XYZ file of C-alpha atoms in Angstrom:
445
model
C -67.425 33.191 42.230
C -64.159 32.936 43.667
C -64.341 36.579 44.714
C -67.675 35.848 46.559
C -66.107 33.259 48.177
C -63.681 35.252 49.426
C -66.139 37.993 50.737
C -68.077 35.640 52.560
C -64.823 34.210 54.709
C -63.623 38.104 55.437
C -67.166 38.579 56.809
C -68.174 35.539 58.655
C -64.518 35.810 60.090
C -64.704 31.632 59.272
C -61.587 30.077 59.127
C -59.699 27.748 55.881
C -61.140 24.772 58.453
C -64.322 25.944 59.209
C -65.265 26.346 55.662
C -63.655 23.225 54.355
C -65.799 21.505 57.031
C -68.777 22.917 55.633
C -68.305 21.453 52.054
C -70.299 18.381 51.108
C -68.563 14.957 50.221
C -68.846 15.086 47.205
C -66.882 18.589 47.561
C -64.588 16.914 49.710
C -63.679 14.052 47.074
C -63.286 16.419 44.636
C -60.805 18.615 46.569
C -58.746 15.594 46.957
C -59.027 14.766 43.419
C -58.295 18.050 41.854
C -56.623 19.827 44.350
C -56.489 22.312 47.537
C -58.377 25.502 48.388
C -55.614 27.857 49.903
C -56.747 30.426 53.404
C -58.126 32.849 50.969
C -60.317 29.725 49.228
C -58.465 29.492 45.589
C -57.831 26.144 44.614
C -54.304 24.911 44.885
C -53.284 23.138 42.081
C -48.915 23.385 42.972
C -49.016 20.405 44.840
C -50.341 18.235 42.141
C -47.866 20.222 39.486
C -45.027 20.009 42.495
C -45.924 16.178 42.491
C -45.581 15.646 38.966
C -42.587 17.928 38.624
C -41.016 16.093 41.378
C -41.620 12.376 39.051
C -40.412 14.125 36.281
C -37.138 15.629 37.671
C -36.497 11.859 39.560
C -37.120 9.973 35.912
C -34.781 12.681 34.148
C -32.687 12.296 37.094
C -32.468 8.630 36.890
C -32.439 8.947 32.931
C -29.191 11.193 33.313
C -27.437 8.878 36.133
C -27.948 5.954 33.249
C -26.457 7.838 31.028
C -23.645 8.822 33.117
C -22.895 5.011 33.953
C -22.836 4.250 30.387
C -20.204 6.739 29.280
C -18.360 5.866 32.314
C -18.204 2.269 30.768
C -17.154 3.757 27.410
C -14.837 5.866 29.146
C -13.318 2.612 30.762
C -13.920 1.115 27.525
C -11.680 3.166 25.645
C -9.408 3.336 28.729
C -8.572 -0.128 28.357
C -8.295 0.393 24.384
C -5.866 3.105 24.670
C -4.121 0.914 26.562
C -3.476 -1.901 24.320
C -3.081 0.257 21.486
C -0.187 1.863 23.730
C 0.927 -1.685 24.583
C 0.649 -2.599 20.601
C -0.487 -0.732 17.566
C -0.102 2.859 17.646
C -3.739 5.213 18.116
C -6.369 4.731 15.389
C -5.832 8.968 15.027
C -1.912 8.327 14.580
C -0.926 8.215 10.689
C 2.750 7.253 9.432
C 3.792 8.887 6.293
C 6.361 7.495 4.180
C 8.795 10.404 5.156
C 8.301 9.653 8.550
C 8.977 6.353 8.399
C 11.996 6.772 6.625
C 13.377 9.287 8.951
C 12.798 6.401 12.017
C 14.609 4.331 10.245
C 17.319 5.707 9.862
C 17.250 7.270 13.276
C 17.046 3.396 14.834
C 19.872 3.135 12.231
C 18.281 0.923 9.575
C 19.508 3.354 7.119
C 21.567 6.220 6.421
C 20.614 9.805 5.286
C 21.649 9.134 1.873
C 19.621 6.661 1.166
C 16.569 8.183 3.161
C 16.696 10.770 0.170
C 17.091 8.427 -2.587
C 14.004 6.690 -1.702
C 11.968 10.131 -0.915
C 13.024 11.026 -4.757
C 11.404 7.696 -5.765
C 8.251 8.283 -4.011
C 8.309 11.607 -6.087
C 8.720 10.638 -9.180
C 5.767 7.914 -8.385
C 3.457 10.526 -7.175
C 4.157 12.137 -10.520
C 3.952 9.142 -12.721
C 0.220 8.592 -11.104
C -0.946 11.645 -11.760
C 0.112 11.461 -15.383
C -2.188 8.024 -15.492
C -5.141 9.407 -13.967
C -4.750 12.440 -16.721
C -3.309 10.074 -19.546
C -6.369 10.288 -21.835
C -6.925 14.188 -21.525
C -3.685 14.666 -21.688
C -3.101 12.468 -25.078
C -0.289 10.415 -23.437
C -1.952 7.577 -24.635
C -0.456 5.341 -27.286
C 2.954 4.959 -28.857
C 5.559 6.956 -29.267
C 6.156 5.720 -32.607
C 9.725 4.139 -32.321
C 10.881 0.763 -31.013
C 13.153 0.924 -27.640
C 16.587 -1.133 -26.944
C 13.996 -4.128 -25.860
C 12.728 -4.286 -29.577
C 9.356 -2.721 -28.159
C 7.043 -0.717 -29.375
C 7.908 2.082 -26.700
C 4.236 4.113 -25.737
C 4.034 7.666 -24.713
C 3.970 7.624 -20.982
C 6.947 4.669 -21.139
C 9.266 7.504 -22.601
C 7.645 10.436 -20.138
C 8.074 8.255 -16.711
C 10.934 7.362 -17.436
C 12.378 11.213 -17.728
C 10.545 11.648 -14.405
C 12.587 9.224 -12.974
C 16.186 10.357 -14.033
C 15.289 13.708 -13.564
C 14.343 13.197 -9.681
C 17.179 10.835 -8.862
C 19.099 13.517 -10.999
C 17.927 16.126 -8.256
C 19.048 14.409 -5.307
C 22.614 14.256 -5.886
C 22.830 11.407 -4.352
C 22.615 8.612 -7.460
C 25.687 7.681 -9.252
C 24.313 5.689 -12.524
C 20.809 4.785 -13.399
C 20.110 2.178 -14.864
C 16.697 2.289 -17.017
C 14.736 -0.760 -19.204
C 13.881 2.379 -21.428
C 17.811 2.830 -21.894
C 20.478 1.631 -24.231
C 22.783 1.817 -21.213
C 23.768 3.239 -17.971
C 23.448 6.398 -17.253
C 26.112 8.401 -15.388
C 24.866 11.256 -12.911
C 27.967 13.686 -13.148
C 26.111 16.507 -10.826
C 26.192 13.424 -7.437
C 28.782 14.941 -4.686
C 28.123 12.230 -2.342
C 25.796 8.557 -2.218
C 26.968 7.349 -5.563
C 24.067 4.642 -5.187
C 23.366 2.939 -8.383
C 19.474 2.454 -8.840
C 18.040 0.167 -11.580
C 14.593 0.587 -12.513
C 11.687 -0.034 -14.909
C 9.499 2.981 -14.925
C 6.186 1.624 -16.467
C 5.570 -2.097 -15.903
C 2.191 -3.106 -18.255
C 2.109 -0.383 -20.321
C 0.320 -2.036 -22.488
C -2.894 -1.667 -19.732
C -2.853 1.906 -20.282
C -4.904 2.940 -23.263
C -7.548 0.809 -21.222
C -7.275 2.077 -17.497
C -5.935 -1.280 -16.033
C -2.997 -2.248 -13.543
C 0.656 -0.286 -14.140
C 3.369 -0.023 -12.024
C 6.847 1.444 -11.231
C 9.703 -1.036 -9.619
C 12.944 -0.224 -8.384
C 15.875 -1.662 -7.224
C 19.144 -0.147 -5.250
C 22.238 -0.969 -4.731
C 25.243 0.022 -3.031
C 28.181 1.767 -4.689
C 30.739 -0.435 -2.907
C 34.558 0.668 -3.549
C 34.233 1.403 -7.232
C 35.378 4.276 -8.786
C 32.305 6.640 -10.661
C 32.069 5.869 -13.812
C 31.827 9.092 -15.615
C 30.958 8.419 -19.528
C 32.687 10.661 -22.154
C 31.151 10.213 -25.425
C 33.473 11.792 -27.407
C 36.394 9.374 -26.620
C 36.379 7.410 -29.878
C 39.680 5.509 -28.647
C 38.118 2.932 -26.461
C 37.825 -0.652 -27.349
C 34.510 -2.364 -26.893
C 33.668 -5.852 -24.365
C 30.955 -7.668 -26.604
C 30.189 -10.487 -23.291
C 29.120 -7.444 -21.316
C 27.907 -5.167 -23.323
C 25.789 -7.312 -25.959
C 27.148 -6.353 -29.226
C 27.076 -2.222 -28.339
C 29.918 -0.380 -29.015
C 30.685 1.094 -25.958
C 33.830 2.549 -24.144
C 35.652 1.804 -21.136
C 34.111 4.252 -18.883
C 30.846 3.110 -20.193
C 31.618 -0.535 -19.670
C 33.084 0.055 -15.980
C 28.950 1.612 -15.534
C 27.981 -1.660 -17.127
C 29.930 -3.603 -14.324
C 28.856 -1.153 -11.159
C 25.428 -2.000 -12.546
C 25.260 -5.859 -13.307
C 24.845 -7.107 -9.978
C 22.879 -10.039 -8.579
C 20.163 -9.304 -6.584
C 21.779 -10.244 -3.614
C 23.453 -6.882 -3.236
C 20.761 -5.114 -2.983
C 20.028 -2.531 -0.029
C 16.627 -1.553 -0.928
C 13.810 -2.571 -3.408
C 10.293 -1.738 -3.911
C 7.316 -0.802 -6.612
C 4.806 1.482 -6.899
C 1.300 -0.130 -8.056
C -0.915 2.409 -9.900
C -4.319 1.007 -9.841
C -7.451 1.960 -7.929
C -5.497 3.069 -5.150
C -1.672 3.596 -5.441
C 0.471 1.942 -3.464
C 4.654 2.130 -2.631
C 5.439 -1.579 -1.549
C 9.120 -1.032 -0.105
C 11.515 -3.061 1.997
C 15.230 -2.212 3.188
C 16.006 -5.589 4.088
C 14.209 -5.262 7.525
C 10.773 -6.574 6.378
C 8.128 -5.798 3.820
C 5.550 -2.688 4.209
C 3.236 -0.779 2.421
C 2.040 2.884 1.750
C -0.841 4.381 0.176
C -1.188 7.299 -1.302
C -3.561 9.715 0.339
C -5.210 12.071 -2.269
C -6.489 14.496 0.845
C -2.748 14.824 2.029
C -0.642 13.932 -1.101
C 1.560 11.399 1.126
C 2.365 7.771 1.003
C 0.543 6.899 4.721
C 1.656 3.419 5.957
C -1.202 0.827 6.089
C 0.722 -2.384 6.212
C 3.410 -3.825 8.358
C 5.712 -6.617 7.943
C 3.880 -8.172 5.247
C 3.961 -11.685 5.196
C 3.036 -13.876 2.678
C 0.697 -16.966 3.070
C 2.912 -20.139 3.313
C 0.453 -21.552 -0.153
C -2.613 -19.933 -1.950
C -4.934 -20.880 -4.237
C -4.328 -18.723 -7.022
C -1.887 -19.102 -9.925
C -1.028 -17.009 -12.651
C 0.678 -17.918 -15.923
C -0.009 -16.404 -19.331
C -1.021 -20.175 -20.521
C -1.713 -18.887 -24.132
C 2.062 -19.722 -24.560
C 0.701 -23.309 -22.929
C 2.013 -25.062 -26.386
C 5.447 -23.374 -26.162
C 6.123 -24.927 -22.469
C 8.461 -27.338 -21.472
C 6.667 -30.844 -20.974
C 7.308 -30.585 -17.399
C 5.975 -27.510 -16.585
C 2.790 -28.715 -18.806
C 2.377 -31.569 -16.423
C 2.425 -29.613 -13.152
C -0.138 -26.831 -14.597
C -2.340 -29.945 -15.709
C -2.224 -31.501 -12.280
C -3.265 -27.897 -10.547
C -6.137 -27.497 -12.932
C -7.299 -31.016 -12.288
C -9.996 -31.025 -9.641
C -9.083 -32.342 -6.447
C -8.870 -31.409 -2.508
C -7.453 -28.182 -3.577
C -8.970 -26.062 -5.958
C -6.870 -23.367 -8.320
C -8.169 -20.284 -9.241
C -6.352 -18.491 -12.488
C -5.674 -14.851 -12.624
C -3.209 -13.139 -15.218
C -3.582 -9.469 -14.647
C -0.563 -8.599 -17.450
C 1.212 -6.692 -15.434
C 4.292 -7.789 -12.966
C 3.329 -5.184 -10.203
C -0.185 -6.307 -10.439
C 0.716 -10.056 -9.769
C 3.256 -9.705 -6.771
C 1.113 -7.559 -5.436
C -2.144 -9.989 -5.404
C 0.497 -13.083 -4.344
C 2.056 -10.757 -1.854
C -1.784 -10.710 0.340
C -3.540 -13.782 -1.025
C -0.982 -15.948 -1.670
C -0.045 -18.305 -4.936
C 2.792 -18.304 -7.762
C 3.439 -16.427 -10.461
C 5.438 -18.031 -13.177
C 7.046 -16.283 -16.712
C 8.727 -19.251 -17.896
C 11.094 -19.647 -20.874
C 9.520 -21.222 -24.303
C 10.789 -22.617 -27.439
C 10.592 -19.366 -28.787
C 12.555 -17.474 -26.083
C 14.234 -19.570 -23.606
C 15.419 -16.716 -21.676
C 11.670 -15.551 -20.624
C 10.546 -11.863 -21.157
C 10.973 -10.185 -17.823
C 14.553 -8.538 -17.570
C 16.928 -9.636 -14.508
C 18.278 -6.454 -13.192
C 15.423 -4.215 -12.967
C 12.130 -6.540 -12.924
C 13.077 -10.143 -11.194
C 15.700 -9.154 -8.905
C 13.645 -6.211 -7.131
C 10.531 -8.679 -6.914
C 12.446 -11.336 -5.400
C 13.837 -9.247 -3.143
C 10.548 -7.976 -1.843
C 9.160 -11.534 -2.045
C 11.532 -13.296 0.055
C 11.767 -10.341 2.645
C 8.217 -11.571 3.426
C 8.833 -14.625 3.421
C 8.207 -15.992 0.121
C 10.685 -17.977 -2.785
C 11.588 -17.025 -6.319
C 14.294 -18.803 -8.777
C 14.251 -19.766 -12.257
C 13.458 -23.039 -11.854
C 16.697 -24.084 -10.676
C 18.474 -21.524 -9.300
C 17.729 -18.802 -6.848
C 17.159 -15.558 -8.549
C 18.817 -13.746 -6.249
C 21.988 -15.621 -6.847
C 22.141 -14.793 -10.371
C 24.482 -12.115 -11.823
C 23.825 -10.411 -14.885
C 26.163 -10.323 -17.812
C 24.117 -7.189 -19.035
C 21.793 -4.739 -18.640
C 18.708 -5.859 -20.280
C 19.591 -9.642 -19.553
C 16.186 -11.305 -19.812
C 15.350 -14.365 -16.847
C 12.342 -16.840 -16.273
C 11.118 -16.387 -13.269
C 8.876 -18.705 -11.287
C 7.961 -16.655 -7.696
C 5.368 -17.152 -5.105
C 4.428 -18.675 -1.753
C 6.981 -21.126 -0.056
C 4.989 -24.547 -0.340
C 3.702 -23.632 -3.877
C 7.063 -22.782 -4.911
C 8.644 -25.830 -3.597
C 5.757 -28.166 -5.378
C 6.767 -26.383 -8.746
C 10.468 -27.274 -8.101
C 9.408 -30.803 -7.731
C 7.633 -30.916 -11.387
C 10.321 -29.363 -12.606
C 13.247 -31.189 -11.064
C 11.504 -34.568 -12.058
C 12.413 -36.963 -14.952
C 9.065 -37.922 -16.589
């Protein structure tokens, strides 16, 4: 048809116009509807495609120009965020490892390079002792040993193995004068040290008991400075020494191993650094050097202690107390009154939480607030945590973030030891709880 079309314009010689002329209306309106006819009389359809193209490409256009503005205000957006996190925190990206952090500090002068590698050893030893947990049941480290230790405990597997991690990587560093471990008789002399000379007290399993069932452990630590003494290096064959029964609790030890008794019996006050290591469903490294609390967990993908929390600073009271009350009977009356009066229902309602283990506890009062108390009885007046190695550490850490511990009486870190594996009550926890439980206990009733 088209093709006839065409044949009759070449011979009539009519032109586009003269033919489009002679179409009918109805023609006509259909042209305009569907389209053109071109000078050889095909029907021109671009104009309707241009048309369409030409909406198409201006929504697209407009479409892409919306876009544009939008991640030009997340641009700005994040402009302004980078800013402030320059101004403030460091870049979400940015990660702190424990080594890093260390090295800062002592480059800002915090600390020096001795103790920088002291505390990396630590770390070790804790990255070790977790992965012994997580492995503890197909590994048969569950359990006892099968001999009582120097506290009159039944002394488990993992108690005995931790604690040989620890010696071994202070041991390393040759930077640790005498350990001093709840898992020995007494202090332990590091003859291969050539410079440091720190003494570092330490219990290397805190709730072992949780173990066989896959709850809370942990690892503290305490450090001191070696001061002016002289090292205190232990021959055991010298059978010529005379014994000190006030400081060395009826063991016969001699005068080298008493002087290690003295460089390690002191209050908590002395201390340059103190920390734990909480083994639970994440592990954390809880560590101050006196400049502030702050906290690293372990990152399985990496293998390093990354810092997630800085300055930590205890709530000024909490809601939460924890007391192993099954020993309720055993209490002083005192102390019976003012766990009575927090039980009672009132304005402020007390939750109770006893995890049964020390790390565990701090940890919880540390964020949320509270007090923690391990008081004396009738059956042990001295308490059950040990002074040198358990309360001191935690006190430290506690009132580095703001917090209070004492016995009741006296500040904790004010007390000195007369021995090792002296045993303390310890009442520890947020400032207005703490003070409330002074006032119980201070009270005639």
């Amino acid at each position: 048809m088209k093709r006839k079309i065409m044949m009759m314009i070449m011979s009539t010689g009519a032109t586009p116009k003269a033919f489009s002329s002679s179409l009918s209306s109805s023609q006509l309106l259909q042209q305009s509807q569907v389209g053109s006819f071109t000078s050889n009389g095909t029907e021109n359809t671009c104009n309707n495609h241009n048309r369409s193209h030409y909406y198409y490409v201006n929504r697209r256009s407009r479409l892409q120009r919306g876009r544009i503005a939008s991640v030009n205000q997340r641009s700005e957006t994040s402009q302004i965020i980078n800013k402030q996190d320059r101004k403030g925190t460091s870049s979400t990206f940015e990660i702190e490892t424990l080594t890093t952090w260390l090295l800062n500090q002592e480059r800002q002068g915090n600390i020096d390079n001795e103790l920088t590698i002291v505390l990396s050893s630590i770390s070790l030893a804790c990255k070790q002792i977790s992965s012994l947990l997580q492995r503890a049941t197909l590994s048969n480290l569950t359990g006892s040993q099968g001999f009582i230790n120097i506290q009159g405990e039944d002394q488990r597997k993992l108690d005995f193995i931790a604690n040989q991690v620890f010696c071994n990587c202070l041991r390393s560093t040759g930077r640790t004068g005498i350990i001093a471990s709840e898992e020995e008789d007494v202090p332990i002399a590091i003859e291969e040290t050539y410079s440091g000379n720190y003494t570092v007290v330490f219990d290397p399993i805190d709730g072992s008991s949780n173990i066989d069932t896959g709850l809370t452990t942990g690892s503290i630590f305490g450090i001191y400075s070696p001061g002016d003494q002289e090292p205190c290096i232990v021959d055991y064959d010298d059978e010529d020494d005379s014994t000190d029964p006030a400081l060395v609790d009826d063991l016969k030890l001699g005068k080298q191993e008493q002087k290690c008794v003295v460089s390690a019996c002191q209050p908590g006050s002395n201390l340059l650094a103190a920390g734990y290591c909480m083994y639970s469903t994440m592990v954390v490294f809880v560590l101050s050097i006196g400049k502030g609390v702050y906290s690293f967990t372990l990152d399985p993908m990496y293998g390093e202690f990354v810092l997630t929390q800085k300055n930590i600073q205890i709530p000024k009271s909490g809601k939460i107390y924890s007391f192993n009350e099954a020993n309720y009977q055993l209490w002083d009356d005192k102390l019976k009154k003012y766990i009575d009066d927090i039980k009672d229902t009132g304005k402020k309602q007390y939750s109770g939480r006893y995890i049964g283990c020390f790390v565990g506890e701090i940890h919880r009062m540390l964020l949320c607030g509270g007090i923690y108390g391990n008081p004396g009885n009738i059956k042990r007046k001295e308490g059950n945590l040990r002074l040198l190695y358990e309360c001191a550490p935690m006190s430290y850490l506690v009132e580095q973030a703001g917090g209070k511990a004492s016995d009741g009486h006296r500040r904790i870190l004010d007390i000195k030891p007369d021995e090792i594996h002296q045993r303390a009550p310890i009442f520890i926890g947020s400032p207005e709880e703490m003070d409330k439980l002074e006032k119980y206990l201070s009270s005639s009733i």
